[in-house]
Amino acid sequence: MTPSVTKSRPLFKKMHVAWFVVLTFITGLIYYPIWFLRRRKAFNALQSVKKLGSGWLIYAIIAFSLNLLLSNEPEASEGAGTLATIALIGLMFQAFRVRRILEDHLMAVSGRDVELSGVATFFFGAYYLQHKLNTFQGMFGATADVPPPLPQQAAVFSPAAPTPTPKEREKEILRLAQRKGGRLTVLEVAAETSVTLEEAEQMLNDMSVRGHVGMQVADDGAMIYEFYGLGGKPTLETNAAPLPSEPERKTPKQASASPGVMQKTQANGLVFELLACTQHNGQLGLACAITSPGADCELILGAARLFDAAGNEYRMKEVQVANKPPKDKVQHLFVEGVRVSAAFSFADLPSLETIPLFEFLCRDVASGKNFKVAFRQIAVSKTA
């Protein structure tokens, strides 16, 4: 007897948008909040700090149900209609919350700043979101359909191979890095080891936070991880311990910085300086300076994040460049030779002493190229 095989299915099933519209109208709008509720668990499993609650969705189902049941009662229909209108407004806010969740996840998976249309979300709501779920289905992962345990005769089959431990997986990655000259991409790790794509990204980021691995953006936008001691050459100081099974190595020297500059690095022909990192209660700010020494360069800045010593990730609240108002994303022309200030703000953070990794995403408007800028081992100053 052949044993059952574990199958995987997409986290979000494809659904024709026209069929979604039909279901909404034939159920008197009741299916619309049900669409959110059925996918809520999957939305909350994505890589985003935002989560979708169930309160508004349950309220909307009740409000639409009452509106449908009382439609022939003149005295009660007006009140039920008001409740339904409030529910529609609440569902619009839920649609924008899901839009943010999808953007955060797509950025985390692709390493690029992915923006979904706010206008389309406002006018078409969940219909537009379903269209995007269909479009990006392969980037949301999959869930496993695990078969029930086999009966006792299954004991005649050979026992399954034990699942590799995290240390064994890390050794696999290190062996692959040695063969590849100390430079790897997430896809290479997933293709040539037993580590999945999601695990590869998580493990490489963990190694980066611990200071074993540096990150560099290739010309095609792909993220390359450089293993120190195996060929990779860091540009900033790191206090990480040596890689497992590798000989002790000397701590590389930090790039020279001007007085008042904590760290300094270069990316895409521009100079990025970290000037200060201060925290007051749960609010944290990082002050930077950006200079384009060669020519005028227009950039879009955003999608910043930082990691604490425990590996927890925190997303930026807003960024302010020069005298422009703070936003979650800012476009600015960096004039040749002019040093421009950029301030990144984070909210609701625990008390931090150091930040192992702070990075933000930039897009060159002229070329469309995306690249990341990263600073490591940042000391946090406290303000009263």
XYZ file of C-alpha atoms in Angstrom, residues 57-372:
316
model
C -16.031 42.008 10.284
C -18.498 40.372 12.672
C -20.299 43.692 13.159
C -20.592 44.111 9.370
C -22.057 40.610 8.934
C -24.693 41.368 11.597
C -25.454 44.833 10.166
C -25.885 43.563 6.593
C -28.004 40.643 7.814
C -30.331 42.995 9.727
C -30.521 45.334 6.744
C -31.578 42.409 4.532
C -34.101 40.982 6.993
C -35.719 44.340 7.815
C -35.787 45.746 4.297
C -39.604 45.340 4.140
C -40.162 46.967 7.550
C -40.427 50.762 6.970
C -39.937 51.692 10.630
C -36.868 49.510 11.166
C -35.257 49.662 7.717
C -33.920 53.200 8.205
C -32.008 52.271 11.371
C -30.731 49.065 9.784
C -29.575 51.071 6.769
C -27.579 53.380 9.025
C -25.868 50.407 10.668
C -25.026 49.001 7.221
C -23.545 52.340 6.124
C -21.306 52.435 9.208
C -20.243 48.865 8.450
C -19.265 49.827 4.876
C -17.096 52.667 6.185
C -15.406 50.308 8.636
C -14.764 47.764 5.890
C -13.048 50.437 3.803
C -10.557 50.938 6.648
C -10.085 47.154 6.846
C -9.289 47.092 3.124
C -6.527 49.678 3.627
C -5.168 47.654 6.559
C -4.988 44.529 4.375
C -3.322 46.602 1.639
C -0.577 47.584 4.116
C -0.159 43.957 5.254
C 0.297 42.817 1.639
C 2.781 45.628 0.900
C 4.866 44.764 3.997
C 4.971 41.074 3.082
C 5.817 41.638 -0.592
C 8.623 44.022 0.390
C 10.015 41.525 2.914
C 9.928 38.649 0.433
C 11.182 40.460 -2.680
C 13.532 42.987 -1.045
C 11.875 45.684 -3.154
C 9.446 48.448 -2.297
C 6.076 47.174 -3.589
C 3.212 49.677 -3.584
C -0.438 48.767 -4.135
C -2.789 51.455 -5.417
C -4.506 53.467 -2.710
C -6.985 54.883 -5.232
C -7.990 51.398 -6.413
C -8.294 50.255 -2.794
C -10.594 53.196 -2.016
C -12.920 52.677 -4.995
C -12.836 48.882 -5.370
C -11.827 47.686 -1.875
C -11.625 43.917 -1.490
C -12.242 43.357 -5.214
C -8.929 45.059 -5.987
C -7.213 43.165 -3.161
C -8.476 39.838 -4.530
C -7.089 40.804 -7.943
C -3.680 41.404 -6.343
C -3.855 38.130 -4.411
C -4.412 36.374 -7.741
C -1.515 38.275 -9.337
C 1.042 37.673 -6.559
C -0.211 34.243 -5.447
C 3.228 32.621 -5.689
C 4.786 35.170 -3.280
C 2.493 34.389 -0.345
C 3.750 30.865 0.364
C 1.682 27.741 0.874
C 0.089 25.616 3.574
C 0.386 21.861 3.858
C -2.486 19.406 3.665
C -1.141 16.873 6.154
C -2.717 13.407 5.785
C -3.973 11.523 8.858
C -1.575 9.060 10.543
C -1.167 5.790 8.696
C -2.399 2.567 10.316
C -0.008 0.176 12.036
C 1.115 -1.509 8.815
C 2.898 1.733 7.941
C 5.696 0.492 10.218
C 7.006 -1.643 7.328
C 8.194 1.476 5.546
C 11.593 2.913 6.237
C 11.539 5.591 8.927
C 11.582 9.168 7.670
C 14.855 11.017 7.785
C 15.165 13.200 10.911
C 14.540 16.905 10.429
C 17.850 18.828 10.422
C 18.450 20.984 13.482
C 19.068 24.746 13.075
C 22.809 24.186 13.651
C 22.908 21.496 10.942
C 21.109 23.797 8.515
C 23.525 26.594 9.303
C 26.457 24.263 8.615
C 24.884 23.382 5.253
C 24.748 27.072 4.387
C 28.375 27.574 5.502
C 29.577 24.660 3.360
C 27.723 26.114 0.381
C 29.228 29.545 1.079
C 32.729 28.008 1.077
C 32.065 26.468 -2.337
C 30.666 29.727 -3.701
C 33.495 31.977 -2.533
C 31.654 33.481 0.437
C 28.777 35.064 -1.547
C 25.236 33.639 -1.635
C 21.696 34.619 -2.543
C 18.541 33.316 -0.879
C 17.600 31.418 -4.036
C 20.985 29.640 -4.120
C 20.579 28.505 -0.511
C 17.040 27.223 -1.138
C 18.060 25.443 -4.359
C 21.243 23.725 -3.099
C 20.435 22.866 0.546
C 17.563 21.311 2.507
C 16.502 24.788 3.678
C 13.267 26.257 2.280
C 13.088 29.715 0.700
C 11.467 31.274 3.791
C 13.935 29.548 6.147
C 16.886 30.635 3.988
C 15.851 34.287 4.157
C 15.284 34.100 7.931
C 18.582 32.316 8.640
C 20.635 34.665 6.466
C 19.032 37.686 8.129
C 19.770 36.179 11.563
C 23.418 35.670 10.573
C 23.476 39.272 9.376
C 22.084 40.539 12.700
C 24.753 38.539 14.581
C 27.427 40.181 12.422
C 28.603 37.057 10.562
C 27.224 38.127 7.193
C 27.096 41.391 5.258
C 24.468 42.395 2.715
C 24.986 43.961 -0.684
C 22.546 44.783 -3.488
C 23.537 43.567 -6.955
C 22.935 45.598 -10.118
C 19.783 43.591 -10.861
C 18.367 44.367 -7.384
C 19.074 40.913 -5.910
C 20.306 40.766 -2.307
C 23.764 39.150 -1.948
C 24.955 37.904 1.457
C 28.734 38.052 2.016
C 30.210 35.698 4.630
C 33.052 37.287 6.590
C 36.084 35.043 6.694
C 34.938 33.100 3.614
C 35.656 35.756 1.017
C 33.224 38.518 1.989
C 34.746 41.870 2.994
C 32.716 43.995 5.430
C 32.685 47.776 5.059
C 31.602 48.575 8.625
C 32.844 47.464 12.019
C 31.290 44.346 13.519
C 31.770 42.762 16.934
C 30.464 39.342 15.926
C 32.083 36.133 17.041
C 33.767 34.016 14.338
C 31.644 31.727 12.215
C 31.309 28.115 13.424
C 34.235 25.891 12.471
C 36.128 28.914 11.151
C 39.434 30.196 12.640
C 39.479 33.394 14.651
C 39.612 36.483 12.506
C 40.550 40.037 13.320
C 37.791 42.587 13.654
C 37.793 44.721 10.477
C 38.438 48.417 10.845
C 35.535 50.824 10.514
C 35.567 53.163 7.539
C 36.899 56.591 8.410
C 34.205 59.060 9.403
C 34.162 62.813 10.014
C 33.799 64.206 13.535
C 30.185 63.939 14.681
C 29.525 61.024 12.306
C 28.826 57.648 13.927
C 29.116 55.559 10.756
C 29.615 56.163 7.069
C 29.000 53.998 4.004
C 28.494 54.292 0.251
C 25.825 52.831 -2.024
C 24.874 53.479 -5.641
C 27.456 56.271 -5.849
C 26.039 58.221 -2.872
C 27.499 58.776 0.610
C 25.309 57.890 3.599
C 26.265 59.029 7.109
C 24.673 58.092 10.423
C 24.856 61.127 12.695
C 22.846 60.218 15.802
C 20.555 57.604 17.313
C 18.404 58.737 20.242
C 15.496 57.208 22.167
C 12.929 58.833 24.433
C 10.463 56.417 26.013
C 9.180 54.310 23.101
C 10.146 56.824 20.392
C 13.443 56.334 18.549
C 15.016 58.557 15.922
C 17.978 58.045 13.602
C 19.509 61.142 12.044
C 21.370 60.674 8.768
C 23.001 62.771 6.069
C 23.011 61.905 2.371
C 25.357 63.368 -0.248
C 25.508 62.761 -3.982
C 29.122 63.640 -4.887
C 29.034 62.830 -8.603
C 25.818 64.228 -10.075
C 22.251 65.165 -9.217
C 20.296 62.087 -8.137
C 16.591 61.743 -7.346
C 15.717 59.038 -4.818
C 12.652 57.594 -3.128
C 13.406 56.713 0.505
C 11.294 54.462 2.724
C 10.655 50.934 3.993
C 13.146 51.296 6.880
C 13.444 48.679 9.596
C 15.705 47.824 12.502
C 16.486 44.736 14.595
C 17.166 44.528 18.314
C 19.647 42.222 20.064
C 17.002 39.473 20.311
C 16.395 39.523 16.569
C 13.015 41.275 16.821
C 12.122 43.419 13.813
C 10.554 46.899 13.979
C 9.208 48.934 11.048
C 9.677 52.650 10.530
C 6.838 55.040 11.348
C 7.940 57.856 9.008
C 10.919 59.531 7.346
C 11.633 63.237 6.847
C 14.061 64.491 4.198
C 15.256 68.122 4.339
C 12.207 70.393 4.853
C 9.640 67.996 3.400
C 6.853 66.794 5.729
C 7.361 63.376 7.364
C 5.795 60.477 5.445
C 6.179 56.716 5.135
C 7.935 57.362 1.803
C 9.645 60.505 0.498
C 10.920 61.439 -2.973
C 13.724 64.011 -3.082
C 16.286 65.392 -5.530
C 19.803 65.218 -4.057
C 21.766 67.992 -5.710
C 25.410 67.260 -6.496
C 27.679 67.988 -3.525
C 24.864 69.115 -1.181
C 24.647 67.308 2.186
C 20.953 66.641 2.917
C 19.471 65.584 6.262
C 17.203 62.542 6.598
C 15.502 61.541 9.864
C 13.887 58.117 10.420
C 11.342 57.742 13.233
C 10.223 54.567 15.009
C 7.407 54.271 17.568
C 6.426 51.824 20.336
C 9.913 50.346 20.795
C 11.248 48.782 23.993
C 14.285 50.344 25.649
C 17.327 49.585 23.453
C 21.046 49.845 24.199
C 22.320 48.898 20.741
C 20.816 48.261 17.323
C 22.570 45.380 15.513
C 21.082 46.360 12.145
C 19.265 49.401 10.719
C 18.500 49.464 7.006
C 16.299 51.336 4.566
C 15.333 50.953 0.935
C 16.155 53.485 -1.795
C 14.985 53.682 -5.382
C 16.862 55.617 -8.056
C 14.049 57.372 -9.947
C 16.044 57.747 -13.168
C 17.165 54.112 -13.499
C 14.430 52.416 -11.462
C 17.142 50.576 -9.527
C 16.420 49.564 -5.915
C 19.191 49.304 -3.331
C 19.513 49.049 0.448
